[in-house]
Amino acid sequence: MSRMYRVKIAGRWTEAPKWALDLPFEVRPMRGFTVAAWPNWRPTLELLAKATARAKRKLEWVRIHDHTGTRREPSHPFGWVITETGEMFLCSYDKGTALHELAHLISGDSHGDAWAQKCFELHRTWLRGAAIKAADLEVTRYLSGRREWKRRFGERPPKQPVPKSSWATEGRRAAAARR
Ligand SMILES: [Zn+2]
Ligand SMILES: [Zn+2]
């Protein structure tokens, strides 16, 4: 675990590692965020820093959640972005969710074709191996994503099960490892 710094972020005292304080946007942990959750977020937040810089887009702040040990899906969306102000909210720390939101920020589109196309592009720039297809499949939950899949691969995508947040899936994996 990196050394923690006690800092005031958005009017609230919190403990954060240096790497999080060095990001080009302000990271705002949710109320009750535990320091043990920071490492989950590191790869995704550092990816966001690099990807926004390359796309010449600016994020003002990113609010992040901690649902460590949860058994059920959180009852809110995995992500949200306000493109006009550069404010992002992430519940899920998987890279695919961050790239989904980043595609909104870059394209200025909601869930239309421009957004879906940008998602597929971002997956190829910032993900490796099997993670690319997994993230593509997530996007096929939207009609625009299914169109983009068909355009690229010439066939309809397979049906997607109900999405799972990384908190619930990681929790299950951790529980299985303890057995
Ligand atoms: Zn959440
Ligand atoms: Zn979206």
GROMACS .gro file of C-alpha atoms and ligand atoms in nm:
model
  181
    1MET     CA    1   0.000   0.000   0.000
    2SER     CA    2   0.137   0.344  -0.093
    3ARG     CA    3   0.184   0.608   0.174
    4MET     CA    4  -0.138   0.799   0.243
    5TYR     CA    5  -0.172   1.175   0.262
    6ARG     CA    6  -0.446   1.345   0.460
    7VAL     CA    7  -0.601   1.602   0.227
    8LYS     CA    8  -0.917   1.807   0.197
    9ILE     CA    9  -1.099   1.730  -0.129
   10ALA     CA   10  -1.425   1.904  -0.223
   11GLY     CA   11  -1.469   2.019   0.137
   12ARG     CA   12  -1.412   1.680   0.295
   13TRP     CA   13  -1.103   1.536   0.468
   14THR     CA   14  -0.986   1.213   0.315
   15GLU     CA   15  -0.676   0.994   0.285
   16ALA     CA   16  -0.526   0.960  -0.061
   17PRO     CA   17  -0.205   0.813  -0.207
   18LYS     CA   18   0.040   1.038  -0.391
   19TRP     CA   19  -0.037   0.887  -0.735
   20ALA     CA   20  -0.402   0.995  -0.696
   21LEU     CA   21  -0.303   1.350  -0.597
   22ASP     CA   22  -0.073   1.374  -0.901
   23LEU     CA   23  -0.351   1.305  -1.153
   24PRO     CA   24  -0.447   1.596  -1.385
   25PHE     CA   25  -0.804   1.591  -1.249
   26GLU     CA   26  -0.929   1.595  -0.892
   27VAL     CA   27  -1.031   1.253  -0.762
   28ARG     CA   28  -1.319   1.273  -0.517
   29PRO     CA   29  -1.375   0.956  -0.316
   30MET     CA   30  -1.731   0.893  -0.197
   31ARG     CA   31  -1.824   0.939   0.167
   32GLY     CA   32  -1.694   0.641   0.365
   33PHE     CA   33  -1.442   0.540   0.097
   34THR     CA   34  -1.186   0.304   0.255
   35VAL     CA   35  -0.813   0.339   0.182
   36ALA     CA   36  -0.805  -0.031   0.086
   37ALA     CA   37  -1.009   0.053  -0.224
   38TRP     CA   38  -0.746   0.289  -0.374
   39PRO     CA   39  -0.539   0.015  -0.546
   40ASN     CA   40  -0.851  -0.106  -0.735
   41TRP     CA   41  -0.877   0.237  -0.893
   42ARG     CA   42  -0.516   0.305  -0.986
   43PRO     CA   43  -0.492   0.141  -1.333
   44THR     CA   44  -0.824   0.290  -1.447
   45LEU     CA   45  -0.760   0.645  -1.322
   46GLU     CA   46  -0.409   0.651  -1.469
   47LEU     CA   47  -0.553   0.526  -1.798
   48LEU     CA   48  -0.810   0.810  -1.790
   49ALA     CA   49  -0.533   1.064  -1.735
   50LYS     CA   50  -0.338   0.939  -2.039
   51ALA     CA   51  -0.645   0.893  -2.260
   52THR     CA   52  -0.792   1.239  -2.190
   53ALA     CA   53  -0.452   1.400  -2.258
   54ARG     CA   54  -0.418   1.219  -2.591
   55ALA     CA   55  -0.776   1.316  -2.689
   56LYS     CA   56  -0.710   1.678  -2.576
   57ARG     CA   57  -1.010   1.667  -2.345
   58LYS     CA   58  -1.022   1.793  -1.990
   59LEU     CA   59  -1.177   1.632  -1.686
   60GLU     CA   60  -1.224   1.860  -1.386
   61TRP     CA   61  -1.296   1.589  -1.135
   62VAL     CA   62  -1.385   1.220  -1.109
   63ARG     CA   63  -1.595   1.095  -0.820
   64ILE     CA   64  -1.517   0.733  -0.733
   65HIS     CA   65  -1.702   0.475  -0.530
   66ASP     CA   66  -1.601   0.197  -0.294
   67HIS     CA   67  -1.829  -0.104  -0.256
   68THR     CA   68  -1.566  -0.344  -0.122
   69GLY     CA   69  -1.721  -0.666   0.008
   70THR     CA   70  -2.060  -0.601  -0.150
   71ARG     CA   71  -2.265  -0.906  -0.247
   72ARG     CA   72  -2.528  -0.731  -0.454
   73GLU     CA   73  -2.507  -0.493  -0.748
   74PRO     CA   74  -2.500  -0.128  -0.645
   75SER     CA   75  -2.843   0.022  -0.715
   76HIS     CA   76  -2.712   0.303  -0.939
   77PRO     CA   77  -2.536   0.331  -1.277
   78PHE     CA   78  -2.171   0.222  -1.312
   79GLY     CA   79  -2.076   0.555  -1.461
   80TRP     CA   80  -2.188   0.901  -1.559
   81VAL     CA   81  -2.026   1.200  -1.728
   82ILE     CA   82  -2.130   1.561  -1.782
   83THR     CA   83  -1.953   1.647  -2.106
   84GLU     CA   84  -1.998   2.027  -2.079
   85THR     CA   85  -1.826   2.054  -1.742
   86GLY     CA   86  -1.589   1.755  -1.749
   87GLU     CA   87  -1.736   1.595  -1.438
   88MET     CA   88  -1.727   1.217  -1.420
   89PHE     CA   89  -1.867   0.971  -1.173
   90LEU     CA   90  -1.750   0.609  -1.167
   91CYS     CA   91  -1.893   0.331  -0.958
   92SER     CA   92  -1.715   0.048  -1.138
   93TYR     CA   93  -1.334   0.052  -1.152
   94ASP     CA   94  -1.306  -0.164  -1.465
   95LYS     CA   95  -1.140   0.010  -1.760
   96GLY     CA   96  -1.433  -0.060  -1.993
   97THR     CA   97  -1.667   0.156  -1.785
   98ALA     CA   98  -1.418   0.445  -1.782
   99LEU     CA   99  -1.374   0.420  -2.161
  100HIS     CA  100  -1.753   0.414  -2.208
  101GLU     CA  101  -1.773   0.748  -2.023
  102LEU     CA  102  -1.467   0.886  -2.197
  103ALA     CA  103  -1.628   0.809  -2.535
  104HIS     CA  104  -1.920   1.035  -2.430
  105LEU     CA  105  -1.675   1.311  -2.334
  106ILE     CA  106  -1.485   1.289  -2.666
  107SER     CA  107  -1.779   1.238  -2.903
  108GLY     CA  108  -2.026   1.466  -2.724
  109ASP     CA  109  -2.283   1.202  -2.819
  110SER     CA  110  -2.517   1.015  -2.584
  111HIS     CA  111  -2.550   0.651  -2.697
  112GLY     CA  112  -2.560   0.706  -3.074
  113ASP     CA  113  -2.335   0.580  -3.354
  114ALA     CA  114  -2.060   0.839  -3.294
  115TRP     CA  115  -2.033   0.727  -2.933
  116ALA     CA  116  -2.029   0.353  -3.019
  117GLN     CA  117  -1.763   0.405  -3.285
  118LYS     CA  118  -1.546   0.598  -3.037
  119CYS     CA  119  -1.588   0.318  -2.778
  120PHE     CA  120  -1.457   0.055  -3.021
  121GLU     CA  121  -1.164   0.284  -3.113
  122LEU     CA  122  -1.076   0.350  -2.749
  123HIS     CA  123  -1.087  -0.023  -2.667
  124ARG     CA  124  -0.824  -0.084  -2.938
  125THR     CA  125  -0.602   0.197  -2.816
  126TRP     CA  126  -0.616   0.136  -2.442
  127LEU     CA  127  -0.700  -0.230  -2.381
  128ARG     CA  128  -0.511  -0.550  -2.458
  129GLY     CA  129  -0.607  -0.905  -2.549
  130ALA     CA  130  -0.938  -1.049  -2.433
  131ALA     CA  131  -1.033  -0.722  -2.259
  132ILE     CA  132  -1.094  -0.562  -2.602
  133LYS     CA  133  -1.368  -0.806  -2.701
  134ALA     CA  134  -1.522  -0.803  -2.352
  135ALA     CA  135  -1.551  -0.423  -2.366
  136ASP     CA  136  -1.689  -0.434  -2.725
  137LEU     CA  137  -1.956  -0.678  -2.607
  138GLU     CA  138  -2.057  -0.442  -2.325
  139VAL     CA  139  -2.121  -0.172  -2.585
  140THR     CA  140  -2.349  -0.408  -2.783
  141ARG     CA  141  -2.607  -0.366  -2.506
  142TYR     CA  142  -2.693  -0.049  -2.701
  143LEU     CA  143  -2.846  -0.053  -3.048
  144SER     CA  144  -2.562   0.171  -3.174
  145GLY     CA  145  -2.309  -0.080  -3.037
  146ARG     CA  146  -2.479  -0.366  -3.218
  147ARG     CA  147  -2.466  -0.162  -3.540
  148GLU     CA  148  -2.095  -0.091  -3.493
  149TRP     CA  149  -2.021  -0.458  -3.419
  150LYS     CA  150  -2.207  -0.563  -3.738
  151ARG     CA  151  -2.021  -0.298  -3.939
  152ARG     CA  152  -1.682  -0.421  -3.816
  153PHE     CA  153  -1.733  -0.796  -3.801
  154GLY     CA  154  -2.010  -0.853  -4.056
  155GLU     CA  155  -2.232  -1.046  -3.817
  156ARG     CA  156  -2.465  -0.980  -3.528
  157PRO     CA  157  -2.308  -0.986  -3.180
  158PRO     CA  158  -2.399  -1.265  -2.936
  159LYS     CA  159  -2.665  -1.179  -2.674
  160GLN     CA  160  -2.529  -1.021  -2.357
  161PRO     CA  161  -2.623  -1.131  -2.005
  162VAL     CA  162  -2.728  -0.869  -1.748
  163PRO     CA  163  -2.422  -0.651  -1.670
  164LYS     CA  164  -2.232  -0.710  -1.346
  165SER     CA  165  -2.033  -0.445  -1.165
  166SER     CA  166  -1.670  -0.527  -1.085
  167TRP     CA  167  -1.753  -0.497  -0.713
  168ALA     CA  168  -1.998  -0.786  -0.725
  169THR     CA  169  -1.784  -1.007  -0.950
  170GLU     CA  170  -1.460  -0.939  -0.757
  171GLY     CA  171  -1.645  -1.003  -0.431
  172ARG     CA  172  -1.758  -1.341  -0.559
  173ARG     CA  173  -1.405  -1.424  -0.675
  174ALA     CA  174  -1.267  -1.327  -0.332
  175ALA     CA  175  -1.532  -1.538  -0.157
  176ALA     CA  176  -1.453  -1.835  -0.383
  177ALA     CA  177  -1.081  -1.800  -0.306
  178ARG     CA  178  -1.154  -1.811   0.068
  179ARG     CA  179  -1.348  -2.138   0.040
  180ZN      ZN  180  -2.145   0.297  -0.655
  181ZN      ZN  181  -2.334   0.594  -2.141
   0.00000   0.00000   0.00000
